[in-house]
CSV table of C-alpha atoms in Angstrom, one decimal:
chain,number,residue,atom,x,y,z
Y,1180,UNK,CA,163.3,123.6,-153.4
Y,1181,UNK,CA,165.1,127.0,-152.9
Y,1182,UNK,CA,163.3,127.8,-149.4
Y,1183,UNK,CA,164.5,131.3,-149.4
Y,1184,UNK,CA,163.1,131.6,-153.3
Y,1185,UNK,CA,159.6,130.1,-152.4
Y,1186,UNK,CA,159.8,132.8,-149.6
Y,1187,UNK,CA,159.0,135.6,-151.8
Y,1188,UNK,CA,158.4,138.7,-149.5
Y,1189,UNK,CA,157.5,136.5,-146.7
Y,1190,UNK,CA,159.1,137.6,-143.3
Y,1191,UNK,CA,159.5,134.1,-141.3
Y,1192,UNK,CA,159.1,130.7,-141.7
Y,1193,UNK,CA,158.9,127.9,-139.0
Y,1194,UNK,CA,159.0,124.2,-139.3
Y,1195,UNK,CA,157.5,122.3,-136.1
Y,1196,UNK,CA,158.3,118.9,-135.6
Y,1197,UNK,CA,157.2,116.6,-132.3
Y,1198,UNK,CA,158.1,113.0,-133.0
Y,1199,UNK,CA,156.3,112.2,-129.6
Y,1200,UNK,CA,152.9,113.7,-131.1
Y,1201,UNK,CA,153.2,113.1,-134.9
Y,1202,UNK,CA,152.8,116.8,-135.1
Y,1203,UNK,CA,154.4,118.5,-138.4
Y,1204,UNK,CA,153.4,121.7,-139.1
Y,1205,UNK,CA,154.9,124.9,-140.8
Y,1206,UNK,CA,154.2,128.3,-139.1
Y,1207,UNK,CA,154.3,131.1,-142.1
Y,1208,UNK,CA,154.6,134.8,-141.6
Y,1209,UNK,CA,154.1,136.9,-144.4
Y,1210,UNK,CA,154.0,140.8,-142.9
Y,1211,UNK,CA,153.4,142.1,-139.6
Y,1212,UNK,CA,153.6,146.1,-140.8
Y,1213,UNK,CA,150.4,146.5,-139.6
Y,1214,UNK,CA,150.6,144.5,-136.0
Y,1215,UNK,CA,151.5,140.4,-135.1
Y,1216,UNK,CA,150.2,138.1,-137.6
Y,1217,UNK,CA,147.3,136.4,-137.4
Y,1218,UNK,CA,145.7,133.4,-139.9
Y,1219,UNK,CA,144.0,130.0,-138.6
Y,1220,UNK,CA,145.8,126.7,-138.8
Y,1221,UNK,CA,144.6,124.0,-141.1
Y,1222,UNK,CA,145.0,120.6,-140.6
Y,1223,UNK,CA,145.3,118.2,-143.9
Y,1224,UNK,CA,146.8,114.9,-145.2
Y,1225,UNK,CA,149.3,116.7,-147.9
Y,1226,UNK,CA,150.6,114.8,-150.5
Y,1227,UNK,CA,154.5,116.5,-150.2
Y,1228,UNK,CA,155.9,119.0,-148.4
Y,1229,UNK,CA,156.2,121.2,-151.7
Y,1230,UNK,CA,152.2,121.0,-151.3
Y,1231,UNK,CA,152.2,122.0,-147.7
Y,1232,UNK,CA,155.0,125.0,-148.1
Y,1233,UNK,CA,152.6,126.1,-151.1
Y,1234,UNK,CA,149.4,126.4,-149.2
Y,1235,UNK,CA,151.0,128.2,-145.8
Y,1236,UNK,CA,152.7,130.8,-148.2
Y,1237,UNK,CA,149.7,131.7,-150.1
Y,1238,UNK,CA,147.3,131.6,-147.7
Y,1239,UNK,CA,149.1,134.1,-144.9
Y,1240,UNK,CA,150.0,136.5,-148.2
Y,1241,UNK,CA,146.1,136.3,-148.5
Y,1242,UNK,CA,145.5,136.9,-144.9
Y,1243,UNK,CA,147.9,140.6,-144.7
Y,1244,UNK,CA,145.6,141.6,-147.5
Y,1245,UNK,CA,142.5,140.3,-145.2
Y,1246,UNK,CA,143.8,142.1,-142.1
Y,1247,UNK,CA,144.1,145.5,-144.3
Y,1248,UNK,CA,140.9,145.4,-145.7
Y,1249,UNK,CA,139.3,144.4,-142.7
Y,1250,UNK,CA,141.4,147.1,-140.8
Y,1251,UNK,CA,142.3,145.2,-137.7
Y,1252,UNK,CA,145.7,146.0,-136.1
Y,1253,UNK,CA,147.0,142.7,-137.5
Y,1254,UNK,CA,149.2,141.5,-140.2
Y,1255,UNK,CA,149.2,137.9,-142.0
Y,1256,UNK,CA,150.3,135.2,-141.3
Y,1257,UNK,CA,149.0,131.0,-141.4
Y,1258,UNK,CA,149.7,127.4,-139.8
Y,1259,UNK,CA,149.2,124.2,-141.6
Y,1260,UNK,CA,149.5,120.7,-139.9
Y,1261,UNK,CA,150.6,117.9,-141.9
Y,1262,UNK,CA,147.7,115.2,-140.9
Y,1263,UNK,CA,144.6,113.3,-141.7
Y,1264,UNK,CA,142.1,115.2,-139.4
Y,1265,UNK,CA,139.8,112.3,-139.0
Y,1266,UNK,CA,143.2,109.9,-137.6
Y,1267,UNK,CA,145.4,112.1,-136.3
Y,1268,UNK,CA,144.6,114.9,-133.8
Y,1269,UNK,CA,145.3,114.4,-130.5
Y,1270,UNK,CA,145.4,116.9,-127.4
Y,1271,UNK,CA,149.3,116.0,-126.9
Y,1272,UNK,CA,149.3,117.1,-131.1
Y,1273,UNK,CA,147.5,120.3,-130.4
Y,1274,UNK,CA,149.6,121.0,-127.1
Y,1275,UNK,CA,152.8,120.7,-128.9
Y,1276,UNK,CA,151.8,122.9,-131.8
Y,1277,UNK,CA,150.9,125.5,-128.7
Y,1278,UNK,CA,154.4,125.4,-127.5
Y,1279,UNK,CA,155.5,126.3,-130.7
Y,1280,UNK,CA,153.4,129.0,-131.3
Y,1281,UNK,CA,154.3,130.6,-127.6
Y,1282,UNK,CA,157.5,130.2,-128.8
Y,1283,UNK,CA,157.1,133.0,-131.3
Y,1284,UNK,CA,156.5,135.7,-128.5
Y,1285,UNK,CA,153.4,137.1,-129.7
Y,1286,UNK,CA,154.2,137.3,-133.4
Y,1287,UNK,CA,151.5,134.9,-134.7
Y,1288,UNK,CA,147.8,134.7,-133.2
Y,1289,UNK,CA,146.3,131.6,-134.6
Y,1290,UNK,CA,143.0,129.2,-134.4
Y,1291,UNK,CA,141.0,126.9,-136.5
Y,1292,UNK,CA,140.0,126.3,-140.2
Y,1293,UNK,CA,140.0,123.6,-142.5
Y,1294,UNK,CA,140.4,120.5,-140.6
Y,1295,UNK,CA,140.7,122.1,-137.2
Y,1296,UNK,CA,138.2,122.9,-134.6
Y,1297,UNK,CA,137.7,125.5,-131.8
Y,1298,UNK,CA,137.8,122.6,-129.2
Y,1299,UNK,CA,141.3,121.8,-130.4
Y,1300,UNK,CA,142.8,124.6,-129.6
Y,1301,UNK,CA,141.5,124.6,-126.4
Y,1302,UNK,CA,144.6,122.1,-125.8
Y,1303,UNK,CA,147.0,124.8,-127.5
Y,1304,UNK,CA,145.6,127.3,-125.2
Y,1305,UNK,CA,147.2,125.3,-122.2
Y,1306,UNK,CA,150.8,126.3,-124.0
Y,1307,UNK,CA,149.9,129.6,-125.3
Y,1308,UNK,CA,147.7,132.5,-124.9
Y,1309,UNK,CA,148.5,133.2,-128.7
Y,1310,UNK,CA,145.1,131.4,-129.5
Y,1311,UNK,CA,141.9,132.9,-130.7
Y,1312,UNK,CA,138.3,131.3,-131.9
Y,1313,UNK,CA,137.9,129.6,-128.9
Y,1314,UNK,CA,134.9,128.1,-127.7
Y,1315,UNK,CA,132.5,130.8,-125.3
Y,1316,UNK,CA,132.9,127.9,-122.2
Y,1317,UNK,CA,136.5,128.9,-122.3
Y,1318,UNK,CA,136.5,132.8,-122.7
Y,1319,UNK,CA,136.4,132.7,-126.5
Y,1320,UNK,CA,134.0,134.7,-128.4
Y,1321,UNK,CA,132.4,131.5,-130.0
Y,1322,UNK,CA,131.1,130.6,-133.6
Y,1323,UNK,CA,133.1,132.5,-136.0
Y,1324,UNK,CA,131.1,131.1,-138.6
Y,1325,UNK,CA,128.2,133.4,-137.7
Y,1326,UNK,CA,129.8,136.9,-138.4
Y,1327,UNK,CA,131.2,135.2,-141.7
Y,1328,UNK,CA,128.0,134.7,-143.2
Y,1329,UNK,CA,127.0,138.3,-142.0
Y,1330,UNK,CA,129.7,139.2,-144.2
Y,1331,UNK,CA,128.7,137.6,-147.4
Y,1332,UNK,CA,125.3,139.0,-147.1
Y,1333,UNK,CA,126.5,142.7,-146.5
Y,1334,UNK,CA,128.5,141.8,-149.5
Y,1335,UNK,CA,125.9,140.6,-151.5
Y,1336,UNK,CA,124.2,144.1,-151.0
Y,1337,UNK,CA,126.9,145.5,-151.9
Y,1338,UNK,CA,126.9,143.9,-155.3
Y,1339,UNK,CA,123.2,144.1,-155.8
Y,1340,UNK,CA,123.5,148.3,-155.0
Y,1341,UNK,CA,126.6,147.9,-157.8
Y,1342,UNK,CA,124.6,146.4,-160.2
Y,1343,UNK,CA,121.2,147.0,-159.5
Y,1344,UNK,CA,120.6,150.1,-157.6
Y,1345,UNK,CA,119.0,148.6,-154.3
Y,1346,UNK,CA,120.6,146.7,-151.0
Y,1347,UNK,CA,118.2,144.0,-150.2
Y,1348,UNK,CA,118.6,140.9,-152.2
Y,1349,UNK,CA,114.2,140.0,-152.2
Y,1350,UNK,CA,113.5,138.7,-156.0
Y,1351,UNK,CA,117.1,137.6,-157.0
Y,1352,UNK,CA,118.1,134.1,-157.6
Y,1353,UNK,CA,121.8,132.9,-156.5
Y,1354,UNK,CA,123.7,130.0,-156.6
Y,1355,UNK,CA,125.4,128.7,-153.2
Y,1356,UNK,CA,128.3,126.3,-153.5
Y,1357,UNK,CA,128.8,124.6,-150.0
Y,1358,UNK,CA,126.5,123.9,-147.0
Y,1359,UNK,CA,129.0,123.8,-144.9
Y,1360,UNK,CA,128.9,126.4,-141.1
Y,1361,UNK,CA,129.1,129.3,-143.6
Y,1362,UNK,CA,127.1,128.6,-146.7
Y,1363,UNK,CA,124.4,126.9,-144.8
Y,1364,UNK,CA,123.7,130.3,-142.7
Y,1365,UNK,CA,123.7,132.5,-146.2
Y,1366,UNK,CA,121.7,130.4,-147.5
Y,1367,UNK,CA,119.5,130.5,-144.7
Y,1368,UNK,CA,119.6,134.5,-144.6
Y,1369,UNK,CA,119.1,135.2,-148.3
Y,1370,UNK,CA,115.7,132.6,-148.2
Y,1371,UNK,CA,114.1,134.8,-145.3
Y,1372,UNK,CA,115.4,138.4,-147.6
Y,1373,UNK,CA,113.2,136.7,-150.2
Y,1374,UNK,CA,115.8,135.1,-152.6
Y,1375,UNK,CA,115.8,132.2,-154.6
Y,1376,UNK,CA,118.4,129.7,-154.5
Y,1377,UNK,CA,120.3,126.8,-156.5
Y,1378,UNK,CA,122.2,125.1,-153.8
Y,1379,UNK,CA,124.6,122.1,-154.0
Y,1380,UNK,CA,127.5,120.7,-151.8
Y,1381,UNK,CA,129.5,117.6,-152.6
Y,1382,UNK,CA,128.2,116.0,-149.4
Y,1383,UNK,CA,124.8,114.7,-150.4
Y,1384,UNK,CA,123.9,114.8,-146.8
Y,1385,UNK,CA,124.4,118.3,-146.2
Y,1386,UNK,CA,122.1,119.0,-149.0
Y,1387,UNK,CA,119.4,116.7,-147.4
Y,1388,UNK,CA,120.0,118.6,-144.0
Y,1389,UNK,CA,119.7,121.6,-145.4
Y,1390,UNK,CA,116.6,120.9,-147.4
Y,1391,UNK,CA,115.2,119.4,-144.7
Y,1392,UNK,CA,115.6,122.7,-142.1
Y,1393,UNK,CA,114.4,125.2,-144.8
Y,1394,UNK,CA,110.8,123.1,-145.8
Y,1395,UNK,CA,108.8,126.1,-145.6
Y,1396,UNK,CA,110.8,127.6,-148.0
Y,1397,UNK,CA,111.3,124.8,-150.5
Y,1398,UNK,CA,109.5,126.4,-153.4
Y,1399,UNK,CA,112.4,129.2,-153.4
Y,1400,UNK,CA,115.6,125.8,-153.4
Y,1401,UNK,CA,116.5,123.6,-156.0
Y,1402,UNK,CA,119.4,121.2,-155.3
Y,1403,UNK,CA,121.6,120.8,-158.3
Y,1404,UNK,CA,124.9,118.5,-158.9
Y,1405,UNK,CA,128.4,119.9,-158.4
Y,1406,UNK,CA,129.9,121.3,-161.9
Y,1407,UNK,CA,126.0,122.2,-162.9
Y,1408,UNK,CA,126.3,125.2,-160.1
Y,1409,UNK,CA,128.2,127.0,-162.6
Y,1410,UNK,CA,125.7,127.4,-165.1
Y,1411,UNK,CA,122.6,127.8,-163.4
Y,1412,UNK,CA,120.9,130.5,-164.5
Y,1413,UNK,CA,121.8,133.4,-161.2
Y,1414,UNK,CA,122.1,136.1,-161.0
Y,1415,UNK,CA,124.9,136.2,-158.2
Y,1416,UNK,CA,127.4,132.8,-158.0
Y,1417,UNK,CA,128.3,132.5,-154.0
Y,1418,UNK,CA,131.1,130.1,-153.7
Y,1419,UNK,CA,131.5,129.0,-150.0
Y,1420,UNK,CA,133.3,125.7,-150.2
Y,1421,UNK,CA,136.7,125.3,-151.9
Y,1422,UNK,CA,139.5,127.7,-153.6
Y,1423,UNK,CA,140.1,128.1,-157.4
Y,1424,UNK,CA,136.6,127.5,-158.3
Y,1425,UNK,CA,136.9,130.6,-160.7
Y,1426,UNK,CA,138.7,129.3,-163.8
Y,1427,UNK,CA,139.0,129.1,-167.2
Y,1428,UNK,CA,136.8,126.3,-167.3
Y,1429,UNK,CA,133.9,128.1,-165.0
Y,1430,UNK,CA,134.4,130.8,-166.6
Y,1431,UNK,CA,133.1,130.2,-169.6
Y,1432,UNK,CA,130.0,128.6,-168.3
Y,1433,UNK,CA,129.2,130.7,-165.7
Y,1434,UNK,CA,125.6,132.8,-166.2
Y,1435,UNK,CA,125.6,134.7,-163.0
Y,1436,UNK,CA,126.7,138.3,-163.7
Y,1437,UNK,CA,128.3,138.5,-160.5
Y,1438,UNK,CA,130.7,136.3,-158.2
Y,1439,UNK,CA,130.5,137.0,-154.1
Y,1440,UNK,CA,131.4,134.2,-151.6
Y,1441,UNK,CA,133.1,133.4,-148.2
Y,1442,UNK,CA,135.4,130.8,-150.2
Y,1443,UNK,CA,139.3,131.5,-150.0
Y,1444,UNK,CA,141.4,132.1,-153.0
Y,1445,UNK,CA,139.0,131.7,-155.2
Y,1446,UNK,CA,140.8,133.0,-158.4
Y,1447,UNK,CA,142.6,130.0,-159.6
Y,1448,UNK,CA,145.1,132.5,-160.9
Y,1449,UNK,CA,145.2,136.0,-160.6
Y,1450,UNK,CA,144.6,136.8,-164.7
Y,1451,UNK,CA,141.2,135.4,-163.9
Y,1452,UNK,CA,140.1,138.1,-162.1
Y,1453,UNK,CA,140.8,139.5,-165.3
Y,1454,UNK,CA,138.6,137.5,-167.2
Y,1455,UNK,CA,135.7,137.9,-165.4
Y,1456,UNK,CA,136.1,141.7,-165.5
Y,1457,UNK,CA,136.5,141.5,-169.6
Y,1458,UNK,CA,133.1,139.1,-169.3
Y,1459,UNK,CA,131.2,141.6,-167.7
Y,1460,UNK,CA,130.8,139.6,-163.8
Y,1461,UNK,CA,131.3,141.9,-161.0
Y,1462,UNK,CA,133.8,140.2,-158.6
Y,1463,UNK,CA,133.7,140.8,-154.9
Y,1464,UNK,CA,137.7,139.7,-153.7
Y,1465,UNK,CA,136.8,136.8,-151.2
Y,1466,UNK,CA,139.4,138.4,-148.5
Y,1467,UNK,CA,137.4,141.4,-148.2
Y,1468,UNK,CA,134.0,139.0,-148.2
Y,1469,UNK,CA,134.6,136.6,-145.7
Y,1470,UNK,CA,136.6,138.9,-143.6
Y,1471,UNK,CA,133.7,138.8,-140.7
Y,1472,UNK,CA,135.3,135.9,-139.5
Y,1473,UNK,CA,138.7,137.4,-138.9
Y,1474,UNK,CA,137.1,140.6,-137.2
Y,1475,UNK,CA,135.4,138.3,-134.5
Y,1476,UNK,CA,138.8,136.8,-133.8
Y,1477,UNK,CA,140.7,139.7,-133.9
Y,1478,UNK,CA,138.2,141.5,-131.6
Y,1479,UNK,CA,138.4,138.7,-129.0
Y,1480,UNK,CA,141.8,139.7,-127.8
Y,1481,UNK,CA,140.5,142.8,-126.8
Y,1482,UNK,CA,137.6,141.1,-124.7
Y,1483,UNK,CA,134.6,139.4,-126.5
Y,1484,UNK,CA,132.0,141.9,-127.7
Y,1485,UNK,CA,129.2,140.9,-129.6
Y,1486,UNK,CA,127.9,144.6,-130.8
Y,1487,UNK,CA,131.2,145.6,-131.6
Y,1488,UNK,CA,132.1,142.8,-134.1
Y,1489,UNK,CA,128.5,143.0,-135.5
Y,1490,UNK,CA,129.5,146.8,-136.6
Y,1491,UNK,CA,133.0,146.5,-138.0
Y,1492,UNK,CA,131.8,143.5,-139.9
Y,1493,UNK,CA,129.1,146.4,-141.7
Y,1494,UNK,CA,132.1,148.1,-142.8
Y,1495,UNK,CA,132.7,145.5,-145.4
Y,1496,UNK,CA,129.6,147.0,-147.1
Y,1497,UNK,CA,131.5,150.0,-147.7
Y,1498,UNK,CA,135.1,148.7,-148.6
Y,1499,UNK,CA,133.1,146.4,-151.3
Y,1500,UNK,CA,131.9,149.7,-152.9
Y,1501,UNK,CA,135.0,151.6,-152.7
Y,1502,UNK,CA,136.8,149.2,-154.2
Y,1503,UNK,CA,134.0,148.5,-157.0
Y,1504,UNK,CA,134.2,152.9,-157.7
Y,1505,UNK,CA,138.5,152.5,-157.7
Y,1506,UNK,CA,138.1,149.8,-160.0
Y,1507,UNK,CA,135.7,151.7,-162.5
Y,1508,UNK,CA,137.5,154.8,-162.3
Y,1509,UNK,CA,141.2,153.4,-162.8
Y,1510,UNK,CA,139.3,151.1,-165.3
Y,1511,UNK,CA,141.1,148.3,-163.7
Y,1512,UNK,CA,139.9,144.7,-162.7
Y,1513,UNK,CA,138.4,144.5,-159.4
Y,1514,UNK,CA,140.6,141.9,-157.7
Y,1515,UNK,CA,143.5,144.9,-158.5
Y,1516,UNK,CA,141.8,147.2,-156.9
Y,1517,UNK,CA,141.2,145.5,-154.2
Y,1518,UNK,CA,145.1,144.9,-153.7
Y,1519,UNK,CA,145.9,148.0,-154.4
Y,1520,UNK,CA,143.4,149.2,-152.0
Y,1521,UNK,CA,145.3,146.9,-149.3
Y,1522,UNK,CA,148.7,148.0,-150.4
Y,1523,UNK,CA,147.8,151.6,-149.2
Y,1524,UNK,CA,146.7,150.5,-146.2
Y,1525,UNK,CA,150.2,148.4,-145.7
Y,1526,UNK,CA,152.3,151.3,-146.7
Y,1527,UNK,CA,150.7,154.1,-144.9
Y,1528,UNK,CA,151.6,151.4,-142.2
Y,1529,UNK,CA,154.6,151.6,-142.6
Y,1530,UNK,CA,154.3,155.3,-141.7
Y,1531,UNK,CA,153.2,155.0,-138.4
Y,1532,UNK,CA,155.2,154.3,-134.7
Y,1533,UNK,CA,156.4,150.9,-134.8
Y,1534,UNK,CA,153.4,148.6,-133.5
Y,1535,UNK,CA,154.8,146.5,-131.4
Y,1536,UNK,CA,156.0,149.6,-129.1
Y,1537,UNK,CA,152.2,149.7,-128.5
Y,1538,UNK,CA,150.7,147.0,-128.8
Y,1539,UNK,CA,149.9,145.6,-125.1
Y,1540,UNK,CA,149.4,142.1,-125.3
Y,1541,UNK,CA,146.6,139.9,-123.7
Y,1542,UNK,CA,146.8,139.0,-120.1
Y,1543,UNK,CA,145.7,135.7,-118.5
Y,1544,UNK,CA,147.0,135.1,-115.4
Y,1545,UNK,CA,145.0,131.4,-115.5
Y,1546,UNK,CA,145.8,129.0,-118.5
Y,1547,UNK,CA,142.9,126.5,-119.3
């Protein structure tokens, strides 16, 4: 593979390799206009390399779009380690991927996500202070999970207000893919708004847990099987477990008349956000959704603050329906609109004093 070629616009890539750990990661770096990049690391048992490379590059091009939209001094950027995350994490794992994260100089911020957990990276943190999502017991600002969810349902008001004419989401029925931290707490919060639900996750245990916690509501659940999620009839799909969910197959089954969810990527390719605009079905992009997440990390550098991550994460109310208005007035799909809505931010970026000339990094005198 032409590495350069597969690069596209990206600005750095980094290949990490500890024979003494088993640790092989790549470190991508897609833009840092708007300040040091910052994307979680995942952690997965990759068939190839090619698969690897593929995943790093489009997920931190995702996450400069994230960043934008969720206007956080930060740029994109992502981490994959090569590993089964059941056999192969170690502390010595997680402290070598620290050293080479430190040894980017404040360039890439990173944490967990698929595969990776906040207590991992409390091992990184012993390398570098280049770390974020940590666990409260360690300084961190804690569940990230939490302001996530917040996200979707500000989102999902945003969406009913699009399409119905009213925030609160009391008398609608919606269809939640994944139990997992995230889609277990929306679920949770659109049962007590008064919703209905179809729920499903391809863990048949997380279904039963999640039945079990919400008994008093179980006239408002039905659990359904995996591909039948798509064509329950909802009013709002809420994918919260996997990526490329929307495609030409789900498409054409889906009933909801409206797609809003904390899952990444969820366009198998972009001309599907096409589609579903020609259908009719509102889609919310999933990098301006599930951007809550990213806000409490970002905001953790500057000191943990509950209240203040609580507001910013309200802002993605408004970004929602500015994007929804762009797209109806330029008559183009919403998933462009919401790029070029990013790509505005980016460039008038570009505009400003360099960032880094400013930008006063973290200090802690004590590593963990």
């Amino acid at each position: 593979m032409d590495i350069f070629t597969s690069m596209h616009e990206h600005e750095q890539l980094v290949f990490c390799n500890d024979p003494d750990s088993g640790l092989k990661a790549i470190i991508a770096i897609h833009n840092t206009t708007l300040g040091p990049a910052l994307g979680g690391c995942r952690m997965m048992p990759y068939q190839s390399f090619d698969a690897a490379l593929e995943d790093v590059l489009r997920l931190s091009k995702g996450m400069t779009y994230k960043c934008a939209a969720a206007d956080v001094d930060f740029g994109g950027g992502k981490s994959v380690i090569i590993g089964d995350p059941v056999k192969d994490k170690s502390p010595a794992l997680f402290r070598a991927f620290g050293q080479f994260v430190e040894s980017l100089k404040g360039r890439f911020y990173t944490g967990t996500d698929m595969g990776t957990a906040p207590e991992d990276f409390v091992h990184s943190k012993k390398e570098t202070n280049c770390i974020v999502g940590i666990p409260k017991e360690y300084g961190g600002s804690g569940d990230s999970s939490i302001p996530t969810a917040l996200g979707v349902i500000y989102s999902l008001r945003a969406v009913n207000r699009r399409l119905w004419g009213r925030d609160y989401l009391d008398g609608k029925t919606i269809a939640v893919q994944g139990l997992g931290k995230v889609g277990s707490k929306v679920a949770e919060m659109l049962l007590k708004e008064g919703a209905s639900l179809y729920v499903t996750d391809i863990s048949k245990n997380a279904v039963h847990s999640f039945l079990e916690s919400c008994k008093e509501f179980s006239g408002s659940v039905k659990a359904v099987s995996g591909q039948d999620i798509y064509s329950v009839p909802a009013d709002i799909f809420v994918p919260c477990a996997l990526g490329g969910i929307i495609n030409d197959h789900t498409i054409e089954v889906l009933k909801a008349k409206a797609v809003a969810g904390s899952a990444n990527n969820q366009l198998l390719y972009a001309r599907h956000g096409e589609v579903l605009w020609e259908r009719g079905i509102l889609y919310a992009p999933d990098y301006i959704v599930n951007a809550g997440g990213l806000i409490q990390v970002a905001d953790e550098l500057y000191g943990p603050n509950n209240d203040r991550v609580l507001k910013k994460t309200q802002g993605i109310y408004n970004s929602l329906l500015e994007v929804f208005e762009n797209s109806e007035r330029d008559s183009i799909c919403t998933a462009k609109a919401a790029d070029m809505y990013c790509e505005k931010k980016i460039q008038s970026g570009k505009n400003r004093s360099s960032f880094f000339s400013h930008y006063k990094r973290p200090k802690w005198d004590i590593h963990i």
